[in-house]
Coordinates of C-alpha atoms and ligand atoms in Angstrom, one line a residue:
M1 CA 0.0 0.0 0.0
N2 CA 1.2 3.4 -0.9
S3 CA 2.1 5.3 2.2
F4 CA 1.0 8.7 0.7
I5 CA -2.4 7.2 0.3
A6 CA -2.3 5.8 3.8
S7 CA -1.5 9.1 5.5
S8 CA -3.8 11.1 3.3
T9 CA -6.5 8.7 3.9
R10 CA -6.2 9.2 7.7
I11 CA -6.3 12.9 7.2
L12 CA -9.2 12.6 4.9
V13 CA -11.1 10.5 7.4
G14 CA -10.5 13.2 10.0
I15 CA -11.4 16.1 7.7
L16 CA -14.4 14.4 6.1
G17 CA -15.8 12.8 9.2
L18 CA -19.1 14.5 8.5
A19 CA -19.1 13.9 4.8
A20 CA -18.7 10.2 5.6
L21 CA -22.3 10.3 6.8
G22 CA -23.2 10.7 3.2
R23 CA -23.0 7.0 2.7
A24 CA -24.8 5.2 -0.1
N25 CA -26.0 2.7 2.5
P26 CA -26.2 4.6 5.8
V27 CA -27.7 3.3 9.0
A28 CA -27.3 6.9 10.1
H29 CA -29.6 8.1 7.4
N30 CA -32.4 5.9 8.5
A31 CA -32.1 6.9 12.1
A32 CA -31.9 10.6 11.0
T33 CA -34.9 10.2 8.7
A34 CA -37.0 8.5 11.4
T35 CA -36.3 11.1 14.1
M36 CA -37.0 14.0 11.8
S37 CA -40.6 12.6 11.5
A38 CA -42.7 15.3 9.8
A39 CA -40.1 18.0 10.0
V40 CA -38.9 19.4 6.7
S41 CA -35.3 20.0 5.9
A42 CA -33.6 22.6 8.1
T43 CA -32.0 24.2 5.0
S44 CA -35.2 26.1 4.4
S45 CA -36.2 29.0 6.6
S46 CA -39.6 29.3 5.0
V47 CA -42.8 28.8 6.8
L48 CA -44.1 25.3 6.7
T49 CA -47.8 24.5 6.4
T50 CA -49.5 21.2 6.5
A51 CA -52.0 20.7 3.7
T52 CA -55.6 20.0 4.7
P53 CA -56.2 16.2 4.3
G54 CA -57.4 15.6 0.8
A55 CA -56.1 18.9 -0.6
P56 CA -55.3 18.4 -4.3
V57 CA -51.8 18.7 -5.7
S58 CA -50.6 17.5 -9.1
P59 CA -46.8 18.3 -9.3
K60 CA -44.9 18.4 -12.6
V61 CA -41.8 17.0 -10.8
V62 CA -41.3 14.8 -7.8
I63 CA -37.8 14.2 -6.5
I64 CA -37.0 11.1 -4.4
A65 CA -34.0 11.0 -2.1
N66 CA -33.2 10.7 1.6
E67 CA -33.3 13.6 4.0
F68 CA -29.5 13.9 4.2
E69 CA -29.2 14.1 0.4
F70 CA -32.0 16.8 0.3
G71 CA -29.8 18.8 2.7
Y72 CA -27.6 19.6 -0.4
L73 CA -30.5 21.0 -2.5
E74 CA -31.2 24.7 -2.0
A75 CA -32.9 25.6 -5.2
Y76 CA -36.4 25.0 -4.0
N77 CA -38.4 25.8 -0.9
F78 CA -40.7 22.9 -0.1
T79 CA -43.2 24.7 2.1
T80 CA -46.4 22.5 2.1
V81 CA -46.3 19.1 3.8
Y82 CA -48.8 16.4 2.9
T83 CA -49.8 13.7 5.3
G84 CA -51.9 10.5 5.1
P85 CA -52.6 7.1 6.6
L86 CA -49.6 4.9 7.1
F87 CA -47.4 7.6 5.6
D88 CA -44.6 8.5 8.0
Q89 CA -42.2 10.2 5.6
V90 CA -41.8 13.7 4.3
F91 CA -43.7 14.6 1.1
A92 CA -43.5 18.4 0.7
C93 CA -44.1 20.7 -2.3
T94 CA -43.2 24.2 -3.3
T95 CA -46.0 26.7 -2.5
N96 CA -47.3 26.6 -6.1
G97 CA -47.4 22.8 -6.0
T98 CA -45.1 22.4 -9.1
I99 CA -42.2 20.6 -7.5
C100 CA -42.4 18.1 -4.7
K101 CA -39.9 16.0 -2.8
L102 CA -40.3 12.7 -1.2
A103 CA -37.7 12.1 1.5
C104 CA -37.9 8.4 2.1
G105 CA -35.8 5.4 3.2
Q106 CA -34.1 2.7 1.1
E107 CA -35.0 -0.5 -0.8
L108 CA -37.8 -2.6 0.7
V109 CA -38.7 0.2 3.1
A110 CA -39.0 2.7 0.3
A111 CA -41.3 0.5 -1.6
S112 CA -43.9 0.4 1.2
Q113 CA -43.4 4.2 1.8
I114 CA -44.1 5.0 -1.9
T115 CA -47.1 2.7 -1.9
S116 CA -48.6 4.6 1.1
L117 CA -47.8 8.0 -0.6
L118 CA -49.7 6.9 -3.7
L119 CA -52.7 6.2 -1.6
I120 CA -52.9 9.7 0.0
P121 CA -56.2 11.3 -1.2
G122 CA -55.6 14.5 -3.3
I123 CA -52.1 13.6 -4.4
D124 CA -52.2 13.1 -8.2
L125 CA -48.8 11.9 -9.7
T126 CA -50.2 10.7 -13.0
K127 CA -48.4 13.4 -14.9
S128 CA -45.4 13.9 -12.6
Y129 CA -41.9 13.4 -13.8
I130 CA -40.4 11.4 -10.9
I131 CA -36.6 11.6 -10.5
I132 CA -35.0 9.1 -8.2
T133 CA -31.7 10.4 -6.9
G134 CA -29.2 10.1 -4.1
T135 CA -25.8 8.6 -4.0
G136 CA -24.1 5.4 -5.0
G137 CA -20.7 3.9 -5.7
V138 CA -19.2 4.1 -9.2
N139 CA -17.8 1.3 -11.3
P140 CA -14.5 2.9 -12.5
K141 CA -15.0 1.5 -16.0
Y142 CA -17.9 3.9 -16.6
G143 CA -17.6 6.9 -14.4
T144 CA -15.7 8.7 -11.6
A145 CA -16.2 9.6 -8.0
G146 CA -17.9 13.0 -7.7
G147 CA -19.7 12.5 -11.1
A148 CA -23.2 11.3 -11.6
A149 CA -25.1 8.9 -13.8
I150 CA -28.4 8.8 -15.6
S151 CA -29.7 5.2 -16.0
T152 CA -31.9 3.3 -18.3
F153 CA -31.8 0.0 -16.3
G154 CA -32.4 -0.6 -12.7
I155 CA -31.2 -4.1 -11.7
Q156 CA -31.1 -6.1 -8.5
W157 CA -29.3 -9.3 -7.9
E158 CA -30.3 -10.3 -4.5
W159 CA -33.1 -12.7 -5.6
G160 CA -30.4 -15.3 -6.0
D161 CA -28.7 -18.1 -4.1
M162 CA -25.3 -17.6 -2.7
F163 CA -22.6 -20.1 -2.1
L164 CA -19.3 -18.8 -0.8
G165 CA -15.7 -19.8 -1.1
A166 CA -15.0 -23.5 -1.5
D167 CA -18.7 -24.3 -1.7
L168 CA -18.9 -22.8 -5.2
P169 CA -18.8 -25.3 -8.0
T170 CA -15.6 -24.8 -10.0
N171 CA -17.4 -24.1 -13.3
F172 CA -18.9 -21.0 -11.8
S173 CA -15.5 -19.4 -11.0
G174 CA -16.8 -17.1 -8.4
Q175 CA -20.0 -15.9 -9.9
Y176 CA -23.2 -15.6 -7.8
F177 CA -25.9 -18.2 -8.4
S178 CA -29.3 -17.3 -9.6
S179 CA -32.3 -18.5 -7.7
Y180 CA -33.0 -21.6 -9.8
A181 CA -30.3 -24.1 -10.8
Q182 CA -28.2 -23.1 -13.8
L183 CA -25.8 -25.4 -15.4
S184 CA -23.3 -22.7 -16.0
P185 CA -23.2 -19.0 -15.0
D186 CA -23.6 -17.8 -18.6
K187 CA -27.1 -19.3 -19.0
Y188 CA -30.0 -16.9 -18.8
P189 CA -31.4 -17.5 -15.3
V190 CA -35.0 -18.3 -14.3
T191 CA -36.2 -15.2 -12.5
V192 CA -38.2 -15.0 -9.3
G193 CA -39.8 -11.5 -9.7
T194 CA -38.9 -8.1 -11.0
E195 CA -35.1 -8.4 -11.2
V196 CA -34.9 -5.7 -13.8
Y197 CA -36.8 -2.5 -14.8
K198 CA -36.1 -0.7 -18.0
L199 CA -37.0 3.0 -18.1
N200 CA -38.1 5.2 -21.0
D201 CA -35.0 5.4 -23.3
A202 CA -36.3 8.6 -25.0
L203 CA -36.7 10.4 -21.7
V204 CA -33.2 9.3 -20.7
D205 CA -31.9 10.6 -24.0
R206 CA -33.5 14.0 -23.4
F207 CA -32.4 14.3 -19.8
Y208 CA -28.9 13.2 -20.7
K209 CA -28.6 15.9 -23.4
V210 CA -29.8 18.6 -21.0
G211 CA -27.7 17.3 -18.0
R212 CA -24.4 16.9 -19.8
K213 CA -24.2 20.6 -20.4
V214 CA -24.0 21.3 -16.7
L215 CA -20.5 22.3 -15.5
Y216 CA -19.3 20.0 -12.7
E217 CA -17.1 20.9 -9.7
D218 CA -14.0 18.8 -9.1
V219 CA -13.3 16.6 -6.1
S220 CA -10.6 17.3 -3.4
S221 CA -6.9 17.1 -4.5
F222 CA -6.6 13.9 -2.4
L223 CA -9.3 12.2 -4.5
Q224 CA -7.8 13.6 -7.7
D225 CA -4.6 11.8 -6.8
L226 CA -6.4 8.7 -5.9
R227 CA -8.4 8.6 -9.1
A228 CA -5.2 8.9 -11.1
T229 CA -4.2 5.5 -9.8
Y230 CA -7.2 3.6 -11.3
E231 CA -6.6 1.4 -14.4
Y232 CA -9.6 2.8 -16.3
D233 CA -9.9 6.0 -18.3
A234 CA -13.4 6.9 -17.1
A235 CA -12.2 6.8 -13.4
R236 CA -9.2 9.2 -14.2
Q237 CA -11.5 11.9 -15.6
S238 CA -12.7 14.9 -13.6
P239 CA -16.4 14.4 -12.6
F240 CA -18.8 14.1 -15.5
L241 CA -22.3 12.8 -16.2
S242 CA -22.2 9.1 -17.2
R243 CA -24.9 7.3 -19.1
C244 CA -24.9 3.9 -17.4
D245 CA -27.1 1.7 -15.3
T246 CA -28.0 1.2 -11.6
V247 CA -27.6 -2.0 -9.7
S248 CA -29.0 -2.1 -6.2
S249 CA -29.6 -4.5 -3.3
Q250 CA -30.2 -4.6 0.4
I251 CA -26.5 -5.4 0.8
Y252 CA -23.9 -2.8 -0.1
W253 CA -21.0 -4.5 -1.8
H254 CA -17.5 -3.2 -2.4
G255 CA -14.4 -4.5 -4.1
S256 CA -13.3 -6.0 -7.4
V257 CA -14.6 -9.5 -6.7
A258 CA -18.1 -8.4 -5.9
G259 CA -18.0 -5.7 -8.6
E260 CA -17.0 -8.1 -11.3
N261 CA -19.7 -10.5 -10.1
V262 CA -22.4 -7.9 -10.2
E263 CA -21.3 -6.8 -13.7
Y264 CA -21.3 -10.4 -14.9
Y265 CA -24.8 -11.0 -13.5
S266 CA -26.1 -7.6 -14.9
N267 CA -24.8 -8.5 -18.4
I268 CA -26.5 -11.9 -18.3
I269 CA -29.8 -10.7 -17.0
T270 CA -30.1 -7.9 -19.5
T271 CA -28.4 -9.9 -22.4
G272 CA -25.6 -7.4 -22.5
H273 CA -27.8 -4.3 -22.8
A274 CA -26.9 -2.7 -19.4
R275 CA -23.7 -0.8 -18.5
P276 CA -23.7 -1.4 -14.8
C277 CA -22.1 1.5 -13.1
N278 CA -24.0 2.7 -10.0
T279 CA -24.2 0.5 -6.9
N280 CA -26.6 1.5 -4.2
E281 CA -28.9 0.3 -1.5
D282 CA -31.9 2.5 -2.5
D283 CA -33.3 2.2 -5.9
Q284 CA -34.9 -1.1 -6.6
G285 CA -37.4 -0.7 -3.8
R286 CA -38.2 2.7 -5.1
L287 CA -38.7 1.4 -8.7
L288 CA -40.8 -1.5 -7.3
G289 CA -43.1 0.9 -5.5
L290 CA -43.4 3.2 -8.5
F291 CA -43.9 0.3 -10.9
L292 CA -46.8 -1.0 -8.8
G293 CA -48.2 2.5 -9.0
A294 CA -47.8 2.4 -12.8
V295 CA -49.6 -1.0 -13.0
H296 CA -52.5 0.6 -11.1
K297 CA -52.4 3.8 -13.2
K298 CA -51.3 6.0 -10.3
I299 CA -48.2 7.1 -12.1
D300 CA -46.8 7.0 -15.6
F301 CA -43.7 4.8 -15.7
G302 CA -42.6 6.6 -18.8
R303 CA -41.9 9.6 -16.6
V304 CA -39.6 7.9 -14.1
A305 CA -35.9 8.8 -14.2
M306 CA -32.8 7.9 -12.1
I307 CA -30.1 10.5 -11.8
K308 CA -27.6 9.5 -9.0
A309 CA -24.4 11.0 -7.6
F310 CA -21.3 9.0 -7.4
S311 CA -20.1 9.3 -3.8
N312 CA -17.2 6.8 -4.1
F313 CA -15.7 4.1 -6.2
D314 CA -17.2 0.6 -5.9
R315 CA -13.8 -1.0 -5.9
P316 CA -10.2 0.0 -4.9
P317 CA -7.4 1.1 -7.1
P318 CA -4.6 -1.6 -7.3
Q319 CA -2.6 -0.3 -4.3
L320 CA -5.5 -0.5 -1.8
T321 CA -7.5 -3.4 -0.5
A322 CA -11.3 -3.4 -0.7
Y323 CA -11.5 -3.0 3.0
Q324 CA -9.2 0.1 3.0
S325 CA -11.1 1.5 0.1
R326 CA -14.5 0.9 1.6
F327 CA -13.9 2.0 5.2
Y328 CA -11.0 4.5 5.0
V329 CA -11.6 6.3 1.7
G330 CA -15.3 5.7 1.9
E331 CA -17.8 8.1 0.4
A332 CA -15.2 10.9 0.2
A333 CA -16.8 12.4 -3.0
T334 CA -20.3 12.7 -1.4
G335 CA -20.3 16.6 -1.3
P336 CA -19.1 17.3 -4.9
G337 CA -21.1 14.3 -6.2
L338 CA -24.4 15.5 -4.7
R339 CA -23.8 19.1 -5.7
N340 CA -23.1 18.0 -9.3
S341 CA -26.1 15.7 -9.5
W342 CA -28.4 18.3 -7.9
N343 CA -27.2 20.8 -10.5
T344 CA -28.0 18.2 -13.2
I345 CA -31.4 17.7 -11.8
I346 CA -32.1 21.4 -11.5
A347 CA -31.3 21.7 -15.3
V348 CA -33.6 18.8 -16.0
V349 CA -36.4 20.3 -13.9
D350 CA -35.9 23.7 -15.7
D351 CA -36.3 21.8 -19.0
V352 CA -39.5 20.1 -17.9
L353 CA -41.1 23.4 -16.6
K354 CA -39.9 25.4 -19.6
H355 CA -41.1 22.9 -22.2
W356 CA -44.1 21.6 -20.3
K357 CA -46.8 22.5 -22.9
P358 CA -45.1 21.5 -26.1
I359 CA -43.2 18.4 -24.9
Y360 CA -43.7 17.1 -21.4
E361 CA -47.3 17.5 -20.6
A362 CA -48.4 14.8 -23.1
G363 CA -45.3 12.7 -22.3
I364 CA -42.3 11.5 -24.2
K365 CA -42.9 8.2 -26.0
P366 CA -40.3 5.5 -25.4
T367 CA -38.7 4.3 -28.7
T368 CA -37.9 0.8 -27.3
Y369 CA -39.5 -1.5 -24.8
M370 CA -40.1 -0.1 -21.3
G371 CA -41.1 -2.0 -18.2
D372 CA -40.2 -5.2 -16.2
L373 CA -39.1 -8.6 -17.4
Y374 CA -42.6 -9.8 -18.1
G375 CA -44.2 -7.1 -20.2
T376 CA -46.5 -6.2 -17.4
L377 CA -47.1 -2.7 -18.8
G378 CA -47.5 -4.0 -22.3
G379 CA -45.1 -4.8 -25.1
T380 CA -42.5 -7.6 -25.2
C381 CA -39.4 -7.4 -23.2
D382 CA -36.4 -6.7 -25.5
F383 CA -33.6 -7.7 -23.1
S384 CA -34.5 -11.1 -21.7
L385 CA -34.4 -14.7 -22.9
P386 CA -36.5 -17.7 -22.2
A387 CA -35.0 -19.8 -19.4
N388 CA -35.5 -23.1 -17.7
A389 CA -34.0 -24.4 -14.5
A390 CA -31.4 -27.2 -15.0
P391 CA -33.1 -30.6 -15.7
G392 CA -33.1 -32.8 -12.6
S393 CA -32.8 -29.9 -10.2
V394 CA -35.4 -29.1 -7.6
Q395 CA -37.2 -26.7 -9.9
G396 CA -36.2 -28.2 -13.2
S397 CA -38.2 -30.7 -15.1
Ligands
LIG1 C1 -36.6 30.2 0.4 O1 -37.3 30.9 1.4 C2 -36.4 31.8 2.1 C3 -37.2 32.4 3.2 O2 -38.4 32.9 2.8 C4 -35.8 32.8 1.1 O3 -34.9 33.6 1.8 C5 -35.1 32.1 0.0 O4 -34.7 33.0 -1.0 C6 -36.0 31.1 -0.7 N1 -35.3 30.3 -1.7 C7 -35.8 30.1 -2.9 C8 -34.9 29.3 -3.8 O5 -36.8 30.5 -3.3
LIG2 C1 -43.4 27.2 -9.1 O1 -42.3 27.2 -8.2 C2 -41.1 26.7 -8.7 C3 -40.0 26.6 -7.6 O2 -40.1 27.8 -6.8 C4 -40.6 27.6 -9.8 O3 -39.4 27.1 -10.4 C5 -41.7 27.5 -10.9 O4 -41.4 28.4 -12.0 C6 -43.0 27.9 -10.4 N1 -44.0 27.6 -11.4 C7 -45.0 28.4 -11.7 C8 -46.0 27.9 -12.7 O5 -45.2 29.4 -11.1
LIG3 C1 -21.3 -27.1 -13.0 O1 -21.2 -27.7 -11.7 C2 -22.4 -28.2 -11.2 C3 -22.1 -28.6 -9.8 O2 -21.0 -29.4 -9.7 C4 -22.8 -29.4 -12.1 O3 -24.1 -29.9 -11.6 C5 -23.0 -28.8 -13.5 O4 -23.4 -29.9 -14.3 C6 -21.8 -28.2 -14.0 N1 -22.1 -27.6 -15.2 C7 -21.3 -27.8 -16.3 C8 -21.8 -27.1 -17.5 O5 -20.4 -28.5 -16.3

């Protein structure tokens, strides 16, 4: 291990003690979110009002992140709070009802929170552009810490079986197992549920074109030195907006072994269509809650987008171990990453508001398949293959 990195890392941990709270998988976030109950972000000094139960609101934009991440967004004053049965999160809108935020939890928790949000009388999200944001780790092949990504695919891999170490059959050479028996890891797996969602490619195109014009701030000189030691060109750049995909799970992974496994699985499950770059513990539950809403016509899935900050790399450069990289470099790019991704989102929101009548109100039609693996919203999935469990296995014929 490079001693420059070691000492700088110690300094960094000291200096960025607070920034380290900006984890992609924070226990601290959940605790903070829970204790904030109905209080809205302390960043706004505006007067807060609680809407009368049933009061109508039909926002043009809804932004989803956790409370900590909203602390970095100063462009809007969310002044009106909406409440409803079973809903214990913060849903707050600008005074004119145009832009709202949902400050919620992660993964499974977020799915139930979004479901209860969609059941609040008066809240109409059928025409809302819903932007899932927050932080995640970046695959150094596709992006760099402090940058951001806009994604077409949301993938989760935890509906699988796991064998570790010597228990792995040798022909799987370290790859995770899918839920049902596969003869080899390159076979398309039998899926259990909604392992993948594909968003509206045309909306991603438009948001990417708008977002890539935003000027990004750079990371600290320590992180600039660190990124120069990665093997991949994308990692060595100053922060930029990547166009690549999100993989999320209840477990936050880190390191080259896990990273390569996740990439391998993502490529199999999307037949090579995904570019897996953003690892987090948030998004699949959020997509799941929104997708259920779309199935029941409470939202338009063609208006859902994911724009996430890169708070850290998902694996170490060659001179660090995964442990050092995860726990001593940590999420050191959280601040610049969030500021850059919020600026991207602000540009996108401006575009939505400015072009509402001619473009956004009616919606932007996807040019390829959009939805889950099973064509639930209509159409035929264009990134999956038929699959059968291995003959003779428990689930095979
Ligand atoms: C938010 O509200 C505060 C207090 O009323 C005001 O000072 C600030 O300018 C507002 N910010 C925006 C972006 O409107
Ligand atoms: C509503 O408020 C937002 C945020 O303050 C602002 O950007 C937008 O222009 C307003 N929209 C209208 C229609 O007044
Ligand atoms: C891989 O190993 C498993 C477990 O030993 C075995 O059942 C399977 O047939 C092997 N697959 C191939 C393609 O050799």
